[in-house]
Tab-separated table of N, CA and C in Angstrom:
chain	number	residue	atom	x	y	z
A	1	MET	N	111.771	107.991	88.805
A	1	MET	CA	111.540	106.733	88.108
A	1	MET	C	111.973	106.885	86.650
A	2	ARG	N	112.621	105.868	86.161
A	2	ARG	CA	112.977	105.797	84.742
A	2	ARG	C	112.098	104.736	84.108
A	3	GLU	N	111.873	104.876	82.810
A	3	GLU	CA	111.095	103.889	82.072
A	3	GLU	C	111.856	103.494	80.828
A	4	VAL	N	111.908	102.187	80.564
A	4	VAL	CA	112.493	101.679	79.330
A	4	VAL	C	111.495	100.712	78.710
A	5	GLU	N	111.535	100.629	77.394
A	5	GLU	CA	110.600	99.764	76.681
A	5	GLU	C	111.303	99.108	75.508
A	6	VAL	N	110.972	97.841	75.282
A	6	VAL	CA	111.492	97.079	74.154
A	6	VAL	C	110.302	96.392	73.492
A	7	THR	N	110.225	96.468	72.171
A	7	THR	CA	109.147	95.830	71.424
A	7	THR	C	109.739	95.042	70.268
A	8	ALA	N	109.171	93.863	70.007
A	8	ALA	CA	109.616	93.042	68.883
A	8	ALA	C	108.423	92.323	68.284
A	9	THR	N	108.451	92.155	66.973
A	9	THR	CA	107.453	91.353	66.287
A	9	THR	C	108.114	90.021	65.953
A	10	LEU	N	107.482	88.943	66.410
A	10	LEU	CA	108.034	87.601	66.228
A	10	LEU	C	107.206	86.854	65.190
A	11	ASP	N	107.880	86.127	64.337
A	11	ASP	CA	107.213	85.396	63.258
A	11	ASP	C	106.689	84.052	63.766
A	12	VAL	N	105.941	84.111	64.849
A	12	VAL	CA	105.294	82.934	65.427
A	12	VAL	C	103.922	83.368	65.931
A	13	PRO	N	102.987	82.427	65.975
A	13	PRO	CA	101.659	82.794	66.472
A	13	PRO	C	101.691	83.219	67.937
A	14	ARG	N	100.797	84.110	68.262
A	14	ARG	CA	100.677	84.618	69.631
A	14	ARG	C	100.527	83.477	70.639
A	15	ALA	N	99.745	82.469	70.283
A	15	ALA	CA	99.493	81.350	71.205
A	15	ALA	C	100.790	80.650	71.607
A	16	GLU	N	101.752	80.546	70.685
A	16	GLU	CA	103.032	79.916	71.016
A	16	GLU	C	103.822	80.757	72.018
A	17	VAL	N	103.790	82.063	71.829
A	17	VAL	CA	104.480	82.955	72.759
A	17	VAL	C	103.846	82.849	74.137
A	18	GLU	N	102.523	82.889	74.188
A	18	GLU	CA	101.823	82.804	75.473
A	18	GLU	C	102.110	81.479	76.181
A	19	ARG	N	102.203	80.395	75.411
A	19	ARG	CA	102.501	79.079	75.981
A	19	ARG	C	103.927	79.030	76.558
A	20	THR	N	104.834	79.729	75.921
A	20	THR	CA	106.250	79.699	76.316
A	20	THR	C	106.538	80.615	77.501
A	21	LEU	N	105.817	81.715	77.611
A	21	LEU	CA	106.072	82.671	78.697
A	21	LEU	C	105.531	82.155	80.025
A	22	THR	N	106.407	82.085	80.994
A	22	THR	CA	106.067	81.762	82.379
A	22	THR	C	106.939	82.646	83.257
A	23	PRO	N	106.616	82.792	84.522
A	23	PRO	CA	107.520	83.563	85.380
A	23	PRO	C	108.958	83.016	85.352
A	24	GLU	N	109.093	81.702	85.371
A	24	GLU	CA	110.429	81.108	85.339
A	24	GLU	C	111.155	81.425	84.038
A	25	SER	N	110.455	81.278	82.906
A	25	SER	CA	111.123	81.534	81.625
A	25	SER	C	111.490	83.007	81.475
A	26	ILE	N	110.663	83.897	81.993
A	26	ILE	CA	110.961	85.324	81.912
A	26	ILE	C	112.269	85.636	82.639
A	27	VAL	N	112.442	85.106	83.844
A	27	VAL	CA	113.684	85.323	84.604
A	27	VAL	C	114.863	84.696	83.863
A	28	GLU	N	114.680	83.482	83.355
A	28	GLU	CA	115.774	82.812	82.644
A	28	GLU	C	116.142	83.542	81.354
A	29	TYR	N	115.153	83.984	80.586
A	29	TYR	CA	115.431	84.688	79.333
A	29	TYR	C	116.196	85.992	79.573
A	30	ALA	N	115.890	86.695	80.639
A	30	ALA	CA	116.586	87.952	80.927
A	30	ALA	C	118.062	87.708	81.235
A	31	GLY	N	118.371	86.545	81.798
A	31	GLY	CA	119.766	86.143	81.986
A	31	GLY	C	120.527	86.853	83.076
A	32	THR	N	119.870	87.576	83.952
A	32	THR	CA	120.552	88.317	85.004
A	32	THR	C	120.640	87.515	86.293
A	33	TYR	N	119.629	86.700	86.567
A	33	TYR	CA	119.535	85.978	87.834
A	33	TYR	C	119.352	84.487	87.604
A	34	GLU	N	119.807	83.714	88.591
A	34	GLU	CA	119.569	82.273	88.637
A	34	GLU	C	118.428	82.032	89.609
A	35	ILE	N	117.458	81.245	89.211
A	35	ILE	CA	116.299	80.974	90.057
A	35	ILE	C	116.695	80.068	91.211
A	36	GLU	N	116.325	80.487	92.421
A	36	GLU	CA	116.558	79.695	93.625
A	36	GLU	C	115.300	78.939	94.031
A	37	SER	N	114.128	79.597	93.931
A	37	SER	CA	112.874	78.937	94.290
A	37	SER	C	111.706	79.632	93.599
A	38	VAL	N	110.624	78.870	93.454
A	38	VAL	CA	109.386	79.383	92.867
A	38	VAL	C	108.243	78.847	93.710
A	39	GLU	N	107.330	79.730	94.105
A	39	GLU	CA	106.165	79.269	94.851
A	39	GLU	C	104.957	80.143	94.534
A	40	GLN	N	103.794	79.580	94.800
A	40	GLN	CA	102.537	80.293	94.608
A	40	GLN	C	102.112	80.893	95.942
A	41	ARG	N	101.768	82.182	95.918
A	41	ARG	CA	101.277	82.874	97.118
A	41	ARG	C	100.107	83.755	96.727
A	42	ALA	N	98.952	83.438	97.255
A	42	ALA	CA	97.753	84.264	97.047
A	42	ALA	C	97.512	84.587	95.570
A	43	GLY	N	97.602	83.561	94.726
A	43	GLY	CA	97.328	83.753	93.301
A	43	GLY	C	98.446	84.386	92.504
A	44	LYS	N	99.591	84.578	93.125
A	44	LYS	CA	100.745	85.170	92.432
A	44	LYS	C	101.907	84.170	92.479
A	45	THR	N	102.793	84.282	91.504
A	45	THR	CA	103.989	83.445	91.484
A	45	THR	C	105.146	84.272	92.013
A	46	VAL	N	105.817	83.754	93.046
A	46	VAL	CA	106.947	84.453	93.651
A	46	VAL	C	108.225	83.695	93.306
A	47	VAL	N	109.157	84.399	92.682
A	47	VAL	CA	110.433	83.827	92.269
A	47	VAL	C	111.534	84.467	93.099
A	48	GLU	N	112.278	83.625	93.805
A	48	GLU	CA	113.475	84.065	94.535
A	48	GLU	C	114.658	83.739	93.633
A	49	ALA	N	115.531	84.713	93.414
A	49	ALA	CA	116.658	84.513	92.503
A	49	ALA	C	117.889	85.249	93.022
A	50	THR	N	119.049	84.838	92.526
A	50	THR	CA	120.299	85.505	92.886
A	50	THR	C	121.149	85.716	91.636
A	51	GLY	N	122.004	86.730	91.730
A	51	GLY	CA	122.933	87.023	90.654
A	51	GLY	C	123.896	88.104	91.088
A	52	GLU	N	125.166	87.943	90.711
A	52	GLU	CA	126.173	88.960	91.038
A	52	GLU	C	126.146	89.333	92.517
A	53	ASP	N	126.084	88.335	93.392
A	53	ASP	CA	126.108	88.550	94.843
A	53	ASP	C	124.941	89.360	95.370
A	54	ILE	N	123.811	89.330	94.672
A	54	ILE	CA	122.623	90.037	95.155
A	54	ILE	C	121.410	89.145	94.915
A	55	GLY	N	120.513	89.163	95.876
A	55	GLY	CA	119.273	88.404	95.746
A	55	GLY	C	118.137	89.328	95.373
A	56	ILE	N	117.090	88.736	94.822
A	56	ILE	CA	115.914	89.513	94.444
A	56	ILE	C	114.685	88.622	94.582
A	57	THR	N	113.582	89.219	94.994
A	57	THR	CA	112.295	88.539	95.046
A	57	THR	C	111.381	89.226	94.049
A	58	LEU	N	110.890	88.449	93.090
A	58	LEU	CA	110.012	88.975	92.049
A	58	LEU	C	108.634	88.351	92.209
A	59	GLU	N	107.608	89.184	92.198
A	59	GLU	CA	106.233	88.721	92.330
A	59	GLU	C	105.520	88.937	91.002
A	60	PHE	N	105.072	87.837	90.388
A	60	PHE	CA	104.449	87.854	89.066
A	60	PHE	C	102.935	87.737	89.169
A	61	THR	N	102.258	88.494	88.320
A	61	THR	CA	100.812	88.406	88.166
A	61	THR	C	100.532	88.104	86.703
A	62	GLU	N	99.728	87.086	86.454
A	62	GLU	CA	99.371	86.743	85.078
A	62	GLU	C	98.167	87.570	84.647
A	63	HIS	N	98.216	88.053	83.404
A	63	HIS	CA	97.123	88.809	82.805
A	63	HIS	C	96.692	88.088	81.534
A	64	GLY	N	95.600	88.477	80.965
A	64	GLY	CA	95.119	87.854	79.738
A	64	GLY	C	96.064	88.026	78.565
A	65	ASP	N	96.891	89.055	78.604
A	65	ASP	CA	97.805	89.335	77.495
A	65	ASP	C	99.273	89.292	77.901
A	66	GLY	N	99.595	88.652	79.019
A	66	GLY	CA	100.994	88.547	79.436
A	66	GLY	C	101.142	88.513	80.938
A	67	TYR	N	102.199	89.160	81.423
A	67	TYR	CA	102.529	89.168	82.849
A	67	TYR	C	102.971	90.560	83.279
A	68	SER	N	102.829	90.797	84.560
A	68	SER	CA	103.502	91.927	85.182
A	68	SER	C	104.260	91.375	86.373
A	69	TYR	N	105.349	92.055	86.732
A	69	TYR	CA	106.068	91.640	87.929
A	69	TYR	C	106.711	92.838	88.593
A	70	VAL	N	106.899	92.683	89.904
A	70	VAL	CA	107.492	93.737	90.720
A	70	VAL	C	108.559	93.121	91.607
A	71	GLN	N	109.518	93.945	91.993
A	71	GLN	CA	110.469	93.531	93.012
A	71	GLN	C	109.779	93.698	94.355
A	72	ARG	N	109.887	92.685	95.212
A	72	ARG	CA	109.281	92.739	96.543
A	72	ARG	C	110.370	92.744	97.602
A	73	GLY	N	110.081	93.404	98.702
A	73	GLY	CA	110.988	93.398	99.843
A	73	GLY	C	112.145	94.362	99.690
A	74	GLU	N	112.973	94.368	100.704
A	74	GLU	CA	114.130	95.266	100.749
A	74	GLU	C	115.318	94.730	99.972
A	75	GLU	N	115.347	93.407	99.766
A	75	GLU	CA	116.478	92.796	99.086
A	75	GLU	C	116.313	92.961	97.575
A	76	GLY	N	117.347	93.382	96.908
A	76	GLY	CA	117.301	93.571	95.465
A	76	GLY	C	117.948	94.885	95.093
A	77	PRO	N	118.231	95.068	93.821
A	77	PRO	CA	118.955	96.267	93.402
A	77	PRO	C	118.112	97.541	93.377
A	78	PHE	N	116.808	97.395	93.280
A	78	PHE	CA	115.954	98.564	93.095
A	78	PHE	C	115.273	98.975	94.392
A	79	GLU	N	114.986	100.263	94.485
A	79	GLU	CA	114.085	100.711	95.543
A	79	GLU	C	112.661	100.370	95.130
A	80	GLU	N	112.414	100.504	93.829
A	80	GLU	CA	111.104	100.162	93.264
A	80	GLU	C	111.291	99.762	91.811
A	81	MET	N	110.610	98.679	91.395
A	81	MET	CA	110.688	98.225	90.010
A	81	MET	C	109.397	97.491	89.666
A	82	ARG	N	108.817	97.846	88.517
A	82	ARG	CA	107.669	97.110	87.998
A	82	ARG	C	107.841	96.975	86.487
A	83	THR	N	107.477	95.801	85.996
A	83	THR	CA	107.664	95.482	84.587
A	83	THR	C	106.399	94.820	84.068
A	84	ARG	N	106.053	95.120	82.835
A	84	ARG	CA	104.856	94.541	82.203
A	84	ARG	C	105.259	93.969	80.857
A	85	ILE	N	104.893	92.718	80.621
A	85	ILE	CA	105.139	92.058	79.339
A	85	ILE	C	103.781	91.794	78.714
A	86	THR	N	103.570	92.327	77.521
A	86	THR	CA	102.305	92.096	76.828
A	86	THR	C	102.574	91.421	75.488
A	87	VAL	N	101.629	90.572	75.110
A	87	VAL	CA	101.717	89.856	73.841
A	87	VAL	C	100.455	90.182	73.057
A	88	GLY	N	100.627	90.687	71.851
A	88	GLY	CA	99.503	91.027	70.992
A	88	GLY	C	99.665	90.370	69.638
A	89	GLY	N	98.772	90.700	68.742
A	89	GLY	CA	98.817	90.129	67.395
A	89	GLY	C	98.124	88.783	67.347
A	90	SER	N	98.298	88.091	66.234
A	90	SER	CA	97.717	86.757	66.109
A	90	SER	C	98.713	85.827	65.419
A	91	GLU	N	98.828	85.913	64.085
A	91	GLU	CA	99.784	85.054	63.374
A	91	GLU	C	101.233	85.479	63.611
A	92	GLU	N	101.447	86.772	63.767
A	92	GLU	CA	102.746	87.301	64.186
A	92	GLU	C	102.524	87.944	65.550
A	93	ALA	N	103.303	87.505	66.513
A	93	ALA	CA	103.136	88.028	67.872
A	93	ALA	C	103.955	89.299	68.042
A	94	ARG	N	103.358	90.263	68.696
A	94	ARG	CA	104.058	91.501	69.037
A	94	ARG	C	104.266	91.488	70.551
A	95	VAL	N	105.528	91.452	70.959
A	95	VAL	CA	105.883	91.388	72.375
A	95	VAL	C	106.435	92.745	72.797
A	96	THR	N	105.848	93.307	73.847
A	96	THR	CA	106.308	94.584	74.391
A	96	THR	C	106.639	94.388	75.858
A	97	VAL	N	107.820	94.845	76.245
A	97	VAL	CA	108.243	94.786	77.641
A	97	VAL	C	108.552	96.212	78.071
A	98	ARG	N	107.843	96.669	79.102
A	98	ARG	CA	108.034	98.030	79.619
A	98	ARG	C	108.375	97.925	81.102
A	99	SER	N	109.431	98.600	81.510
A	99	SER	CA	109.856	98.545	82.902
A	99	SER	C	110.054	99.955	83.446
A	100	GLU	N	109.516	100.176	84.642
A	100	GLU	CA	109.740	101.417	85.375
A	100	GLU	C	110.518	101.048	86.628
A	101	PHE	N	111.523	101.862	86.955
A	101	PHE	CA	112.359	101.523	88.104
A	101	PHE	C	113.022	102.764	88.676
A	102	THR	N	113.469	102.620	89.912
A	102	THR	CA	114.356	103.601	90.531
A	102	THR	C	115.245	102.865	91.522
A	103	PHE	N	116.483	103.297	91.577
A	103	PHE	CA	117.406	102.766	92.577
A	103	PHE	C	117.254	103.508	93.891
A	104	GLY	N	116.602	104.663	93.825
A	104	GLY	CA	116.317	105.436	95.027
A	104	GLY	C	117.535	106.185	95.549
A	105	GLY	N	117.323	106.856	96.659
A	105	GLY	CA	118.394	107.613	97.291
A	105	GLY	C	118.611	108.965	96.639
A	106	TRP	N	119.509	109.721	97.249
A	106	TRP	CA	119.738	111.083	96.764
A	106	TRP	C	120.450	111.123	95.417
A	107	THR	N	121.066	110.002	94.982
A	107	THR	CA	121.731	109.970	93.672
A	107	THR	C	120.866	109.304	92.604
A	108	ALA	N	119.575	109.095	92.896
A	108	ALA	CA	118.703	108.365	91.968
A	108	ALA	C	118.694	108.972	90.572
A	109	PHE	N	118.736	110.274	90.473
A	109	PHE	CA	118.715	110.889	89.140
A	109	PHE	C	119.877	110.388	88.294
A	110	LEU	N	121.029	110.163	88.897
A	110	LEU	CA	122.192	109.681	88.170
A	110	LEU	C	122.173	108.166	88.003
A	111	THR	N	121.928	107.425	89.092
A	111	THR	CA	121.950	105.958	89.002
A	111	THR	C	120.814	105.451	88.114
A	112	ASP	N	119.654	106.086	88.169
A	112	ASP	CA	118.553	105.669	87.297
A	112	ASP	C	118.895	105.927	85.832
A	113	TRP	N	119.513	107.057	85.567
A	113	TRP	CA	119.902	107.393	84.199
A	113	TRP	C	120.937	106.390	83.679
A	114	LEU	N	121.953	106.096	84.492
A	114	LEU	CA	122.981	105.127	84.099
A	114	LEU	C	122.401	103.721	83.984
A	115	GLY	N	121.488	103.385	84.871
A	115	GLY	CA	120.895	102.055	84.881
A	115	GLY	C	119.920	101.794	83.741
A	116	ALA	N	119.448	102.843	83.085
A	116	ALA	CA	118.474	102.670	82.005
A	116	ALA	C	119.040	101.818	80.872
A	117	ASP	N	120.289	102.034	80.492
A	117	ASP	CA	120.898	101.230	79.428
A	117	ASP	C	121.049	99.777	79.857
A	118	ILE	N	121.423	99.560	81.103
A	118	ILE	CA	121.577	98.193	81.611
A	118	ILE	C	120.228	97.487	81.626
A	119	ARG	N	119.207	98.180	82.098
A	119	ARG	CA	117.867	97.592	82.148
A	119	ARG	C	117.342	97.331	80.735
A	120	ARG	N	117.589	98.245	79.797
A	120	ARG	CA	117.168	98.057	78.408
A	120	ARG	C	117.868	96.830	77.815
A	121	ASP	N	119.160	96.673	78.079
A	121	ASP	CA	119.891	95.492	77.597
A	121	ASP	C	119.262	94.211	78.139
A	122	GLU	N	118.884	94.240	79.402
A	122	GLU	CA	118.269	93.069	80.020
A	122	GLU	C	116.939	92.728	79.331
A	123	LEU	N	116.130	93.732	79.045
A	123	LEU	CA	114.848	93.501	78.381
A	123	LEU	C	115.048	93.040	76.942
A	124	GLN	N	116.043	93.579	76.255
A	124	GLN	CA	116.353	93.129	74.900
A	124	GLN	C	116.815	91.668	74.908
A	125	ARG	N	117.603	91.307	75.903
A	125	ARG	CA	118.068	89.926	76.053
A	125	ARG	C	116.870	88.996	76.290
A	126	LEU	N	115.919	89.443	77.099
A	126	LEU	CA	114.719	88.660	77.375
A	126	LEU	C	113.968	88.367	76.075
A	127	VAL	N	113.709	89.404	75.284
A	127	VAL	CA	112.951	89.240	74.044
A	127	VAL	C	113.742	88.411	73.027
A	128	ALA	N	115.033	88.643	72.914
A	128	ALA	CA	115.860	87.885	71.967
A	128	ALA	C	115.927	86.406	72.354
A	129	SER	N	116.056	86.120	73.634
A	129	SER	CA	116.095	84.723	74.102
A	129	SER	C	114.758	84.040	73.867
A	130	LEU	N	113.670	84.747	74.110
A	130	LEU	CA	112.331	84.218	73.837
A	130	LEU	C	112.205	83.879	72.356
A	131	ALA	N	112.586	84.805	71.499
A	131	ALA	CA	112.498	84.588	70.053
A	131	ALA	C	113.351	83.400	69.623
A	132	ARG	N	114.564	83.307	70.145
A	132	ARG	CA	115.465	82.208	69.807
A	132	ARG	C	114.862	80.866	70.244
A	133	ASP	N	114.294	80.832	71.445
A	133	ASP	CA	113.672	79.622	71.960
A	133	ASP	C	112.498	79.194	71.084
A	134	LEU	N	111.685	80.144	70.661
A	134	LEU	CA	110.536	79.831	69.816
A	134	LEU	C	110.972	79.337	68.444
A	135	VAL	N	112.013	79.915	67.877
A	135	VAL	CA	112.528	79.471	66.581
A	135	VAL	C	113.089	78.058	66.715
A	136	ASP	N	113.830	77.782	67.796
A	136	ASP	CA	114.377	76.442	68.018
A	136	ASP	C	113.261	75.415	68.155
A	137	GLU	N	112.200	75.750	68.892
A	137	GLU	CA	111.057	74.842	69.041
A	137	GLU	C	110.386	74.603	67.700
A	138	SER	N	110.243	75.663	66.907
A	138	SER	CA	109.609	75.549	65.600
A	138	SER	C	110.444	74.660	64.685
A	139	ASP	N	111.769	74.823	64.706
A	139	ASP	CA	112.655	74.004	63.886
A	139	ASP	C	112.560	72.535	64.279
A	140	GLU	N	112.467	72.262	65.591
A	140	GLU	CA	112.363	70.875	66.061
A	140	GLU	C	111.046	70.254	65.636
A	141	SER	N	109.952	71.000	65.659
A	141	SER	CA	108.655	70.440	65.281
A	141	SER	C	108.549	70.232	63.770
A	142	ASP	N	109.369	70.940	62.995
A	142	ASP	CA	109.376	70.782	61.551
A	142	ASP	C	110.307	69.664	61.093
A	143	ASP	N	111.052	69.064	62.018
A	143	ASP	CA	112.039	68.050	61.694
A	143	ASP	C	111.338	66.784	61.178
A	144	PRO	N	111.583	66.398	59.911
A	144	PRO	CA	110.902	65.218	59.342
A	144	PRO	C	111.362	63.907	59.986
A	145	ASP	N	112.504	63.914	60.669
A	145	ASP	CA	113.008	62.679	61.286
A	145	ASP	C	112.288	62.349	62.582
A	146	GLU	N	111.465	63.254	63.097
A	146	GLU	CA	110.762	63.011	64.367
A	146	GLU	C	109.462	62.311	64.135
C-alpha cells in the first residue's frame, strides 16, 4: 500500500467548506471521472463513474469532519483504495486529503510507486478545485450588483 497526503489552508470559514463538500463534488473536483449515477445504500452514498475507458464504484461515508470513501467491487483501477477528507479550523479551513491505495499484483511495488505521483496530482486537483469554487462563490456573494 502507498499513502499520499495533500493539505491546504483555505481563507474561508470551515462551514463553507463543509457545505460545499459532497460525494458528487469530491468526484468532480478531482477531475478524473465523470459521474454516471449516485444513489443512497444503507446510509452510504455510492457514486458510479467512468473515465479513460474504466469504470469505478466509490462508496462514501460522511463523518463529522468530512468524508471517507473506498473503491468497491472488482471494477476500477485499484485492488484497494481508501481516502479520507477532513476539514478543520474555524475562520480558515484546513483541508487534508489522505489516500492509501494499491494496484495489487506481483508488480504492485512498482505500479504503486509510479501511481503515487498520479494520485497526489489528483488530490491536489481536488483541493485546488474546491478552493477555486469557494473563492468564486465568495466573489459572487460580495457582488454589489446582486
